[in-house]
Amino acid sequence: MCGLIGIAGSPEAAALAIEGLHTQQFRGLESAGVATGNGSDVHLRGGLGLVQDVFSQEVDVLGQLPGNLAIGHIRYSTVAKDARNARLYQPIRGLWGTEPFCLAHNGNLPDTTHLMSYIDQSRLTSSVDSEIIVRFFEGSNETGIFEDDFANALHEIRGAFCFLLLFRDEIIAVRDPQGVHPLSIGKREDGTFVVASETCALETLEATWLGDVEPGTFVRIRADGETGVTRFAEAAPKQCIFQLVYFGHPASIMYGTPIFEWRVKVGEAIEHMYPTHGADIVVPVPDSAIPYGIGYGAGGRSGRYLPGIWRHHYTGRTFILPTQNIRQAAVRRKFQSSIHDLQGKSVVLIDDSIVRGTTSHWVVDRVWKAGAREVHMLSAYDAIRYSCVYGVDTPEKKNLIAATKSVEETCKFIGATSLRYFPIESLLRLAGGPPGQWCTACTNGDYWHKANRLAA
Ligand code: SF4
């Protein structure tokens, strides 16, 4: 999972891009990079680590990143299977004809065989799909008419992608026809355009949200503020429902939906479906389950909302750590409990989802140790039985608890009195639009890119 930021038309482009990456750091802990364009060249700087490590104040970062155009990328920590890939940060530099450009990518292409057939593979320094895309673009300057060549190239790319490209005098924001991941555009009062993976970054940069990059289109924004939109494919939405449930920042508007309010509504709906009458308290697992807890406890029929677990904000996400022992230690470091006396109480725990079960096991154990009589676990997302291939870092299928255990077995593993998953069909009804417009592959294995490939 990555965060993107684009700035067009500000003499402080690099500084704004770095600030925008900071805001999205909840998504990314592994690498960060910024590229700028100053009309005569592109400049690139990045590395591994947190934004504040890569863009240390001890180095004259802004002096090295001149120009009033910038794009930035942040990558969320994953287990590096290939040391070459682990070293790669984005944006990645390339050449379109003789024009230097840099590319930042959010998403994942599950099958790059098609693109690989077009490129000189000896030039690859990694097996990362984003680098394959850069090399593919390098060979796409066929007619010399950029608009046509770029649209034709995008037509060949299948999978989940949001791109930001930076040239010397413009940035280009691209969203795949499925619109899997969000990409929003805003504008500051001084006329600067801001493009971001999440609208919460627009707020930080004092930009007003204008709308989203439409699926199947690219938007060109020049340094002088001139813009243009080109459609390269019909929209065929498969928006990531899990972003609304978990990854999206509660302050963001995603796919047109204000995340916090929507999650509160989901919490209310879970209470209607799975009431726990007679429960004493409803405890959300922070941070993303807080609105679900508020919604679940709103009517007061199934317990009173009471935050009792606190998240340490400077640790990474735990389900992507390499071994079970490290994950358990990380969960202990990540959460602290202020629940000390629940003697004889019936407790409802609500979480956004259950991935490996490590966090749920720890939280349930804390509640028992505080003396609870019953511990009922609720998940706002359906059972995750399949790994994501579209750029959201879920573990391999064999490590997903719901892929190998029934609901009863999972309940036993986490040590709860009961366990309920909110069904995906109910969630889709609350998300709105035709159910087919949402990607749900991690719950039901419906990997839509396979059908698309057959149809292509
Ligand atoms: Fe999102 Fe799940 Fe689809 Fe991945 S498989 S894009 S996490 S809904």
CSV table of C-alpha atoms and ligand atoms in Angstrom, one decimal:
chain,number,residue,atom,x,y,z
A,1,MET,CA,0.0,0.0,0.0
A,2,CYS,CA,1.4,3.4,-1.0
A,3,GLY,CA,0.5,7.0,-0.7
A,4,LEU,CA,0.9,9.5,-3.5
A,5,ILE,CA,1.1,13.3,-3.5
A,6,GLY,CA,1.3,15.7,-6.5
A,7,ILE,CA,1.8,19.5,-6.4
A,8,ALA,CA,1.5,21.7,-9.5
A,9,GLY,CA,2.1,25.5,-9.5
A,10,SER,CA,3.9,26.3,-6.3
A,11,PRO,CA,7.4,27.6,-5.7
A,12,GLU,CA,7.3,25.5,-2.5
A,13,ALA,CA,6.3,22.3,-4.4
A,14,ALA,CA,8.9,20.0,-2.8
A,15,ALA,CA,8.1,21.3,0.8
A,16,LEU,CA,4.4,20.8,0.2
A,17,ALA,CA,5.0,17.3,-1.2
A,18,ILE,CA,7.0,16.3,1.8
A,19,GLU,CA,4.3,17.7,4.1
A,20,GLY,CA,1.7,15.7,2.1
A,21,LEU,CA,3.7,12.5,2.6
A,22,HIS,CA,3.9,13.2,6.3
A,23,THR,CA,0.1,13.3,6.5
A,24,GLN,CA,-0.1,9.9,4.7
A,25,GLN,CA,2.6,8.3,6.9
A,26,PHE,CA,-0.1,6.1,8.5
A,27,ARG,CA,0.1,4.3,5.1
A,28,GLY,CA,3.8,4.2,4.7
A,29,LEU,CA,6.8,3.5,6.8
A,30,GLU,CA,9.3,1.8,4.5
A,31,SER,CA,10.4,4.3,1.9
A,32,ALA,CA,9.7,7.8,0.7
A,33,GLY,CA,10.7,9.8,-2.3
A,34,VAL,CA,10.0,13.2,-4.0
A,35,ALA,CA,10.7,14.3,-7.6
A,36,THR,CA,10.4,17.9,-8.8
A,37,GLY,CA,10.3,19.6,-12.2
A,38,ASN,CA,11.6,23.1,-12.8
A,39,GLY,CA,11.0,23.5,-16.5
A,40,SER,CA,14.4,22.4,-17.6
A,41,ASP,CA,15.0,19.1,-15.7
A,42,VAL,CA,13.6,16.7,-13.2
A,43,HIS,CA,15.2,16.1,-9.8
A,44,LEU,CA,14.8,13.1,-7.6
A,45,ARG,CA,15.5,12.3,-4.0
A,46,GLY,CA,14.4,9.5,-1.8
A,47,GLY,CA,15.4,6.5,0.3
A,48,LEU,CA,14.4,3.9,2.8
A,49,GLY,CA,12.8,4.9,6.2
A,50,LEU,CA,10.3,7.4,7.5
A,51,VAL,CA,9.7,10.6,5.7
A,52,GLN,CA,11.5,12.5,8.4
A,53,ASP,CA,14.5,10.2,8.1
A,54,VAL,CA,14.7,10.4,4.3
A,55,PHE,CA,14.1,14.2,4.2
A,56,SER,CA,16.2,15.1,7.2
A,57,GLN,CA,16.5,18.8,8.1
A,58,GLU,CA,20.2,18.4,8.4
A,59,VAL,CA,20.4,18.1,4.6
A,60,ASP,CA,19.5,20.9,2.2
A,61,VAL,CA,16.6,18.8,0.7
A,62,LEU,CA,14.7,21.7,-0.7
A,63,GLY,CA,17.8,23.1,-2.4
A,64,GLN,CA,18.2,19.7,-4.1
A,65,LEU,CA,14.6,19.7,-5.3
A,66,PRO,CA,14.0,22.9,-7.2
A,67,GLY,CA,10.9,23.6,-9.3
A,68,ASN,CA,7.2,24.3,-8.9
A,69,LEU,CA,6.1,20.8,-9.8
A,70,ALA,CA,6.5,17.8,-7.5
A,71,ILE,CA,5.3,14.3,-7.0
A,72,GLY,CA,5.9,12.2,-3.9
A,73,HIS,CA,5.5,8.5,-2.9
A,74,ILE,CA,5.5,6.7,0.3
A,75,ARG,CA,5.6,2.9,0.7
A,76,TYR,CA,4.1,1.0,3.5
A,77,SER,CA,6.3,-1.6,5.0
A,78,THR,CA,6.2,-5.1,3.5
A,79,VAL,CA,8.3,-8.2,4.0
A,80,ALA,CA,10.9,-8.0,1.4
A,81,LYS,CA,11.1,-11.3,-0.5
A,82,ASP,CA,13.7,-9.9,-2.9
A,83,ALA,CA,16.5,-7.8,-1.6
A,84,ARG,CA,16.7,-5.9,-4.9
A,85,ASN,CA,13.0,-4.9,-4.5
A,86,ALA,CA,13.5,-3.8,-0.9
A,87,ARG,CA,16.1,-1.2,-2.0
A,88,LEU,CA,13.9,0.4,-4.6
A,89,TYR,CA,12.1,3.6,-3.6
A,90,GLN,CA,9.8,5.7,-5.8
A,91,PRO,CA,9.4,7.8,-7.8
A,92,ILE,CA,11.3,5.9,-10.4
A,93,ARG,CA,13.1,7.8,-13.2
A,94,GLY,CA,12.6,7.1,-16.9
A,95,LEU,CA,12.8,8.6,-20.4
A,96,TRP,CA,9.9,9.2,-22.7
A,97,GLY,CA,11.7,9.7,-25.9
A,98,THR,CA,14.2,12.3,-24.9
A,99,GLU,CA,12.0,13.7,-22.1
A,100,PRO,CA,13.0,12.7,-18.5
A,101,PHE,CA,10.1,11.7,-16.3
A,102,CYS,CA,9.5,10.2,-12.9
A,103,LEU,CA,6.7,7.8,-11.9
A,104,ALA,CA,5.1,7.0,-8.6
A,105,HIS,CA,2.6,4.1,-8.4
A,106,ASN,CA,0.0,3.0,-5.9
A,107,GLY,CA,-1.5,-0.4,-6.6
A,108,ASN,CA,-0.3,-3.7,-8.0
A,109,LEU,CA,-0.3,-5.5,-11.3
A,110,PRO,CA,-1.0,-9.1,-10.5
A,111,ASP,CA,0.2,-10.3,-13.9
A,112,THR,CA,3.0,-8.4,-15.8
A,113,THR,CA,3.6,-11.1,-18.4
A,114,HIS,CA,1.9,-9.0,-21.0
A,115,LEU,CA,4.0,-5.9,-20.3
A,116,MET,CA,7.2,-7.9,-20.0
A,117,SER,CA,6.9,-9.0,-23.6
A,118,TYR,CA,7.3,-5.3,-24.7
A,119,ILE,CA,10.4,-4.4,-22.7
A,120,ASP,CA,14.1,-5.1,-22.7
A,121,GLN,CA,14.2,-7.1,-19.5
A,122,SER,CA,18.0,-6.8,-19.1
A,123,ARG,CA,17.4,-3.2,-18.1
A,124,LEU,CA,15.3,-4.1,-15.0
A,125,THR,CA,17.0,-3.7,-11.6
A,126,SER,CA,14.1,-5.3,-9.7
A,127,SER,CA,11.0,-7.4,-10.2
A,128,VAL,CA,8.8,-4.6,-9.0
A,129,ASP,CA,5.8,-3.9,-11.3
A,130,SER,CA,6.3,-0.1,-11.0
A,131,GLU,CA,9.8,-0.4,-12.6
A,132,ILE,CA,8.3,-2.7,-15.4
A,133,ILE,CA,5.8,0.1,-16.1
A,134,VAL,CA,8.5,2.7,-16.3
A,135,ARG,CA,10.4,0.6,-18.8
A,136,PHE,CA,7.2,-0.1,-20.7
A,137,PHE,CA,6.4,3.6,-21.0
A,138,GLU,CA,10.0,4.2,-22.2
A,139,GLY,CA,9.1,2.2,-25.3
A,140,SER,CA,5.7,3.7,-25.8
A,141,ASN,CA,6.7,6.9,-27.7
A,142,GLU,CA,5.5,5.6,-31.0
A,143,THR,CA,3.7,8.4,-32.9
A,144,GLY,CA,5.3,11.3,-31.1
A,145,ILE,CA,1.8,12.5,-30.1
A,146,PHE,CA,2.0,12.2,-26.4
A,147,GLU,CA,-1.7,12.2,-25.7
A,148,ASP,CA,-2.3,9.2,-28.1
A,149,ASP,CA,0.8,7.3,-27.2
A,150,PHE,CA,0.2,7.6,-23.5
A,151,ALA,CA,-3.5,6.5,-23.8
A,152,ASN,CA,-2.5,3.5,-25.9
A,153,ALA,CA,0.1,2.5,-23.4
A,154,LEU,CA,-2.3,2.8,-20.5
A,155,HIS,CA,-4.7,0.6,-22.4
A,156,GLU,CA,-2.2,-2.3,-22.2
A,157,ILE,CA,-1.8,-2.1,-18.4
A,158,ARG,CA,-4.1,-4.5,-16.4
A,159,GLY,CA,-4.5,-4.5,-12.7
A,160,ALA,CA,-4.7,-1.9,-10.0
A,161,PHE,CA,-2.9,1.4,-10.6
A,162,CYS,CA,-2.9,5.0,-9.7
A,163,PHE,CA,0.1,6.8,-11.2
A,164,LEU,CA,1.6,10.2,-10.8
A,165,LEU,CA,4.0,11.1,-13.5
A,166,LEU,CA,6.2,14.1,-13.4
A,167,PHE,CA,7.8,15.8,-16.5
A,168,ARG,CA,9.8,19.0,-16.6
A,169,ASP,CA,6.8,21.1,-17.0
A,170,GLU,CA,3.7,19.1,-16.0
A,171,ILE,CA,2.4,16.4,-13.7
A,172,ILE,CA,-0.1,13.7,-14.8
A,173,ALA,CA,-2.5,11.8,-12.5
A,174,VAL,CA,-3.8,8.5,-13.8
A,175,ARG,CA,-6.4,6.1,-12.4
A,176,ASP,CA,-7.1,2.6,-13.7
A,177,PRO,CA,-10.5,1.9,-15.3
A,178,GLN,CA,-11.5,0.0,-12.1
A,179,GLY,CA,-10.8,2.9,-9.8
A,180,VAL,CA,-9.5,0.4,-7.3
A,181,HIS,CA,-7.6,2.9,-5.2
A,182,PRO,CA,-8.6,6.5,-4.6
A,183,LEU,CA,-6.9,9.5,-6.1
A,184,SER,CA,-8.3,13.0,-5.4
A,185,ILE,CA,-7.6,16.5,-6.7
A,186,GLY,CA,-7.7,19.7,-4.7
A,187,LYS,CA,-6.7,23.3,-5.1
A,188,ARG,CA,-5.2,25.9,-2.7
A,189,GLU,CA,-6.3,29.5,-2.6
A,190,ASP,CA,-3.0,30.5,-4.3
A,191,GLY,CA,-4.0,28.3,-7.3
A,192,THR,CA,-1.7,25.4,-6.5
A,193,PHE,CA,-3.2,22.0,-7.5
A,194,VAL,CA,-2.7,19.1,-5.1
A,195,VAL,CA,-3.3,15.5,-6.0
A,196,ALA,CA,-3.4,12.9,-3.2
A,197,SER,CA,-4.2,9.3,-2.4
A,198,GLU,CA,-6.4,10.6,0.4
A,199,THR,CA,-8.3,13.8,1.0
A,200,CYS,CA,-6.9,14.1,4.5
A,201,ALA,CA,-3.6,15.2,2.8
A,202,LEU,CA,-5.5,18.0,1.0
A,203,GLU,CA,-6.7,19.4,4.3
A,204,THR,CA,-3.1,19.4,5.6
A,205,LEU,CA,-2.0,21.4,2.6
A,206,GLU,CA,-5.0,23.8,2.9
A,207,ALA,CA,-6.4,22.6,-0.5
A,208,THR,CA,-10.1,22.3,-1.2
A,209,TRP,CA,-11.2,19.0,-2.6
A,210,LEU,CA,-12.4,19.4,-6.2
A,211,GLY,CA,-13.2,15.7,-6.9
A,212,ASP,CA,-11.5,12.5,-7.8
A,213,VAL,CA,-9.6,11.5,-10.9
A,214,GLU,CA,-12.2,9.5,-12.7
A,215,PRO,CA,-11.5,5.8,-13.3
A,216,GLY,CA,-10.1,5.3,-16.8
A,217,THR,CA,-8.8,8.8,-17.2
A,218,PHE,CA,-5.7,10.8,-16.8
A,219,VAL,CA,-5.4,14.5,-15.8
A,220,ARG,CA,-2.6,16.7,-17.0
A,221,ILE,CA,-1.7,19.7,-14.9
A,222,ARG,CA,0.9,22.1,-16.1
A,223,ALA,CA,3.0,24.4,-13.9
A,224,ASP,CA,1.0,27.4,-15.2
A,225,GLY,CA,-2.3,25.9,-14.0
A,226,GLU,CA,-3.6,24.7,-17.3
A,227,THR,CA,-5.4,21.3,-17.0
A,228,GLY,CA,-6.8,18.7,-19.3
A,229,VAL,CA,-8.6,15.4,-18.9
A,230,THR,CA,-8.3,12.4,-21.3
A,231,ARG,CA,-10.3,9.2,-21.1
A,232,PHE,CA,-8.2,6.2,-22.1
A,233,ALA,CA,-10.7,3.5,-21.2
A,234,GLU,CA,-14.3,3.0,-20.2
A,235,ALA,CA,-14.8,3.0,-16.4
A,236,ALA,CA,-15.5,-0.5,-15.0
A,237,PRO,CA,-15.4,0.2,-11.3
A,238,LYS,CA,-14.0,-2.3,-8.8
A,239,GLN,CA,-13.3,0.0,-5.9
A,240,CYS,CA,-11.5,-1.5,-2.9
A,241,ILE,CA,-14.1,-1.9,-0.1
A,242,PHE,CA,-11.4,-2.7,2.4
A,243,GLN,CA,-10.0,0.8,2.1
A,244,LEU,CA,-13.4,2.2,3.4
A,245,VAL,CA,-13.4,-0.4,6.1
A,246,TYR,CA,-9.8,-0.2,7.3
A,247,PHE,CA,-7.1,1.6,5.4
A,248,GLY,CA,-8.7,4.9,4.7
A,249,HIS,CA,-8.0,7.7,7.2
A,250,PRO,CA,-11.2,8.5,9.1
A,251,ALA,CA,-10.8,12.2,8.1
A,252,SER,CA,-10.9,11.3,4.4
A,253,ILE,CA,-13.6,11.3,1.9
A,254,MET,CA,-13.0,8.2,-0.2
A,255,TYR,CA,-15.0,7.2,-3.3
A,256,GLY,CA,-17.2,10.1,-2.5
A,257,THR,CA,-18.0,8.7,1.0
A,258,PRO,CA,-17.0,10.5,4.3
A,259,ILE,CA,-15.2,7.6,6.0
A,260,PHE,CA,-15.9,8.4,9.7
A,261,GLU,CA,-19.6,8.9,9.2
A,262,TRP,CA,-19.9,5.8,7.1
A,263,ARG,CA,-18.1,3.6,9.7
A,264,VAL,CA,-20.5,4.9,12.4
A,265,LYS,CA,-23.4,3.8,10.2
A,266,VAL,CA,-21.8,0.4,9.7
A,267,GLY,CA,-21.5,0.1,13.5
A,268,GLU,CA,-25.2,0.8,13.9
A,269,ALA,CA,-26.0,-1.8,11.3
A,270,ILE,CA,-23.9,-4.4,13.0
A,271,GLU,CA,-25.8,-3.7,16.2
A,272,HIS,CA,-29.1,-4.3,14.4
A,273,MET,CA,-27.8,-7.5,12.9
A,274,TYR,CA,-25.9,-8.8,15.9
A,275,PRO,CA,-27.3,-7.2,19.1
A,276,THR,CA,-25.7,-8.2,22.4
A,277,HIS,CA,-28.5,-7.2,24.7
A,278,GLY,CA,-27.4,-7.0,28.3
A,279,ALA,CA,-23.8,-6.3,27.5
A,280,ASP,CA,-22.2,-3.8,29.7
A,281,ILE,CA,-19.6,-2.1,27.5
A,282,VAL,CA,-18.5,-1.9,23.8
A,283,VAL,CA,-14.8,-1.5,23.4
A,284,PRO,CA,-13.4,-0.7,19.9
A,285,VAL,CA,-9.9,-1.9,18.9
A,286,PRO,CA,-8.2,1.4,17.9
A,287,ASP,CA,-7.9,3.3,15.7
A,288,SER,CA,-10.0,2.3,12.8
A,289,ALA,CA,-12.7,0.5,14.8
A,290,ILE,CA,-13.5,3.5,17.0
A,291,PRO,CA,-16.4,4.7,14.7
A,292,TYR,CA,-17.7,1.2,14.6
A,293,GLY,CA,-17.8,1.1,18.4
A,294,ILE,CA,-19.5,4.5,18.5
A,295,GLY,CA,-22.2,3.3,16.1
A,296,TYR,CA,-22.6,-0.1,17.8
A,297,GLY,CA,-23.0,1.5,21.2
A,298,ALA,CA,-25.2,4.5,20.0
A,299,GLY,CA,-28.6,3.0,20.9
A,300,GLY,CA,-27.4,1.8,24.4
A,301,ARG,CA,-29.1,-1.6,23.9
A,302,SER,CA,-25.9,-3.6,23.5
A,303,GLY,CA,-23.6,-2.0,25.9
A,304,ARG,CA,-22.1,1.5,26.5
A,305,TYR,CA,-19.3,2.7,24.2
A,306,LEU,CA,-16.1,2.8,26.3
A,307,PRO,CA,-12.7,3.2,24.7
A,308,GLY,CA,-10.4,1.1,26.8
A,309,ILE,CA,-7.5,0.2,24.5
A,310,TRP,CA,-4.9,2.7,23.3
A,311,ARG,CA,-2.7,2.5,20.3
A,312,HIS,CA,0.9,3.5,20.2
A,313,HIS,CA,1.1,5.6,17.1
A,314,TYR,CA,4.8,5.1,16.2
A,315,THR,CA,4.7,1.4,15.6
A,316,GLY,CA,3.9,-0.1,12.2
A,317,ARG,CA,1.1,-2.4,11.3
A,318,THR,CA,1.5,-5.8,12.8
A,319,PHE,CA,0.1,-8.3,10.3
A,320,ILE,CA,2.9,-7.9,7.9
A,321,LEU,CA,5.7,-8.7,10.3
A,322,PRO,CA,7.7,-11.8,9.5
A,323,THR,CA,7.3,-14.2,12.4
A,324,GLN,CA,4.5,-15.0,14.9
A,325,ASN,CA,6.7,-14.2,17.9
A,326,ILE,CA,7.7,-10.8,16.5
A,327,ARG,CA,4.1,-10.1,15.7
A,328,GLN,CA,3.0,-10.9,19.2
A,329,ALA,CA,5.7,-8.7,20.7
A,330,ALA,CA,4.7,-5.9,18.3
A,331,VAL,CA,1.0,-6.2,19.3
A,332,ARG,CA,2.0,-5.8,22.9
A,333,ARG,CA,4.0,-2.8,22.0
A,334,LYS,CA,1.3,-1.4,19.8
A,335,PHE,CA,-1.6,-1.5,22.3
A,336,GLN,CA,-2.0,-0.6,25.9
A,337,SER,CA,-5.1,-1.3,27.9
A,338,SER,CA,-6.8,1.0,30.4
A,339,ILE,CA,-9.2,-1.8,31.3
A,340,HIS,CA,-8.3,-2.9,34.8
A,341,ASP,CA,-11.5,-4.0,36.4
A,342,LEU,CA,-14.3,-5.7,34.4
A,343,GLN,CA,-15.2,-8.0,37.2
A,344,GLY,CA,-18.4,-9.9,36.1
A,345,LYS,CA,-19.0,-7.7,33.1
A,346,SER,CA,-20.2,-8.7,29.6
A,347,VAL,CA,-17.9,-7.0,27.1
A,348,VAL,CA,-18.3,-6.5,23.3
A,349,LEU,CA,-15.1,-6.0,21.4
A,350,ILE,CA,-15.4,-4.6,17.9
A,351,ASP,CA,-12.6,-4.5,15.3
A,352,ASP,CA,-12.5,-3.5,11.7
A,353,SER,CA,-11.3,-6.9,10.6
A,354,ILE,CA,-9.6,-10.0,11.7
A,355,VAL,CA,-6.5,-10.9,9.6
A,356,ARG,CA,-4.2,-13.3,11.4
A,357,GLY,CA,-6.0,-13.2,14.7
A,358,THR,CA,-2.9,-12.1,16.6
A,359,THR,CA,-4.4,-8.8,17.7
A,360,SER,CA,-7.8,-10.2,18.5
A,361,HIS,CA,-6.2,-12.9,20.7
A,362,TRP,CA,-4.2,-10.3,22.7
A,363,VAL,CA,-7.2,-8.0,23.1
A,364,VAL,CA,-9.6,-10.8,24.2
A,365,ASP,CA,-7.0,-12.0,26.6
A,366,ARG,CA,-6.7,-8.5,28.2
A,367,VAL,CA,-10.4,-8.4,28.7
A,368,TRP,CA,-10.5,-11.8,30.4
A,369,LYS,CA,-7.6,-10.9,32.6
A,370,ALA,CA,-9.6,-7.8,33.8
A,371,GLY,CA,-12.3,-10.2,35.1
A,372,ALA,CA,-14.9,-10.1,32.3
A,373,ARG,CA,-17.7,-12.7,32.4
A,374,GLU,CA,-18.2,-12.8,28.6
A,375,VAL,CA,-16.2,-11.4,25.7
A,376,HIS,CA,-18.1,-11.1,22.4
A,377,MET,CA,-15.9,-10.3,19.3
A,378,LEU,CA,-17.3,-8.5,16.3
A,379,SER,CA,-15.6,-7.8,13.0
A,380,ALA,CA,-16.9,-5.0,10.7
A,381,TYR,CA,-15.4,-6.8,7.7
A,382,ASP,CA,-16.3,-10.3,6.5
A,383,ALA,CA,-13.9,-13.1,6.9
A,384,ILE,CA,-10.7,-12.5,4.9
A,385,ARG,CA,-10.0,-15.8,3.2
A,386,TYR,CA,-8.0,-14.6,0.2
A,387,SER,CA,-4.8,-12.5,-0.2
A,388,CYS,CA,-5.1,-9.2,-2.0
A,389,VAL,CA,-3.3,-9.0,-5.3
A,390,TYR,CA,-4.2,-5.4,-6.0
A,391,GLY,CA,-1.8,-3.6,-3.8
A,392,VAL,CA,-3.1,-3.9,-0.2
A,393,ASP,CA,-0.6,-5.7,1.9
A,394,THR,CA,-2.5,-8.7,3.3
A,395,PRO,CA,-0.6,-11.8,4.3
A,396,GLU,CA,-0.4,-14.9,2.1
A,397,LYS,CA,-3.5,-17.0,2.1
A,398,LYS,CA,-2.0,-19.7,4.3
A,399,ASN,CA,-1.5,-17.0,7.1
A,400,LEU,CA,-5.1,-15.7,7.0
A,401,ILE,CA,-6.9,-17.2,9.9
A,402,ALA,CA,-10.2,-17.4,8.1
A,403,ALA,CA,-8.6,-19.2,5.2
A,404,THR,CA,-7.7,-22.2,7.4
A,405,LYS,CA,-10.2,-22.0,10.3
A,406,SER,CA,-14.0,-22.0,10.5
A,407,VAL,CA,-15.7,-19.2,12.5
A,408,GLU,CA,-16.0,-21.6,15.5
A,409,GLU,CA,-12.3,-22.5,15.3
A,410,THR,CA,-11.3,-18.9,14.9
A,411,CYS,CA,-13.4,-18.0,17.9
A,412,LYS,CA,-11.7,-20.7,19.9
A,413,PHE,CA,-8.3,-19.5,18.8
A,414,ILE,CA,-8.8,-15.9,19.8
A,415,GLY,CA,-10.4,-17.1,23.0
A,416,ALA,CA,-13.8,-15.2,22.7
A,417,THR,CA,-17.2,-16.3,23.9
A,418,SER,CA,-18.6,-15.6,20.5
A,419,LEU,CA,-17.4,-14.2,17.1
A,420,ARG,CA,-19.4,-12.6,14.4
A,421,TYR,CA,-18.3,-11.2,11.0
A,422,PHE,CA,-20.5,-8.5,9.4
A,423,PRO,CA,-21.4,-10.1,6.0
A,424,ILE,CA,-19.9,-8.5,2.9
A,425,GLU,CA,-23.4,-8.3,1.3
A,426,SER,CA,-24.6,-6.1,4.1
A,427,LEU,CA,-21.5,-3.9,3.9
A,428,LEU,CA,-21.9,-3.4,0.2
A,429,ARG,CA,-25.5,-2.3,0.7
A,430,LEU,CA,-24.2,0.4,3.0
A,431,ALA,CA,-21.4,1.3,0.6
A,432,GLY,CA,-24.0,2.1,-2.1
A,433,GLY,CA,-24.0,1.7,-5.8
A,434,PRO,CA,-24.4,-1.5,-7.7
A,435,PRO,CA,-22.6,-4.3,-5.7
A,436,GLY,CA,-20.5,-5.2,-8.7
A,437,GLN,CA,-18.7,-1.9,-8.5
A,438,TRP,CA,-16.7,-3.0,-5.4
A,439,CYS,CA,-13.8,-5.3,-5.2
A,440,THR,CA,-14.4,-8.0,-2.6
A,441,ALA,CA,-11.8,-10.5,-3.7
A,442,CYS,CA,-10.2,-10.9,-0.3
A,443,THR,CA,-13.5,-12.2,1.1
A,444,ASN,CA,-14.7,-14.4,-1.8
A,445,GLY,CA,-11.7,-14.9,-4.2
A,446,ASP,CA,-13.4,-13.0,-7.0
A,447,TYR,CA,-10.2,-11.8,-8.7
A,448,TRP,CA,-11.7,-9.6,-11.4
A,449,HIS,CA,-8.5,-9.1,-13.4
A,450,LYS,CA,-8.7,-12.7,-14.5
A,451,ALA,CA,-12.1,-12.1,-16.1
A,452,ASN,CA,-10.8,-8.8,-17.6
A,453,ARG,CA,-7.8,-10.6,-19.1
A,454,LEU,CA,-10.0,-13.2,-20.7
A,455,ALA,CA,-12.3,-10.5,-22.1
A,456,ALA,CA,-9.4,-8.4,-23.5
B,1,SF4,FE1,-9.3,-4.2,-1.5
B,1,SF4,FE2,-9.6,-6.8,-0.8
B,1,SF4,FE3,-9.9,-6.0,-3.3
B,1,SF4,FE4,-7.5,-6.0,-2.2
B,1,SF4,S1,-8.8,-7.8,-2.6
B,1,SF4,S2,-8.4,-4.4,-3.5
B,1,SF4,S3,-8.0,-5.4,-0.1
B,1,SF4,S4,-11.2,-5.4,-1.5
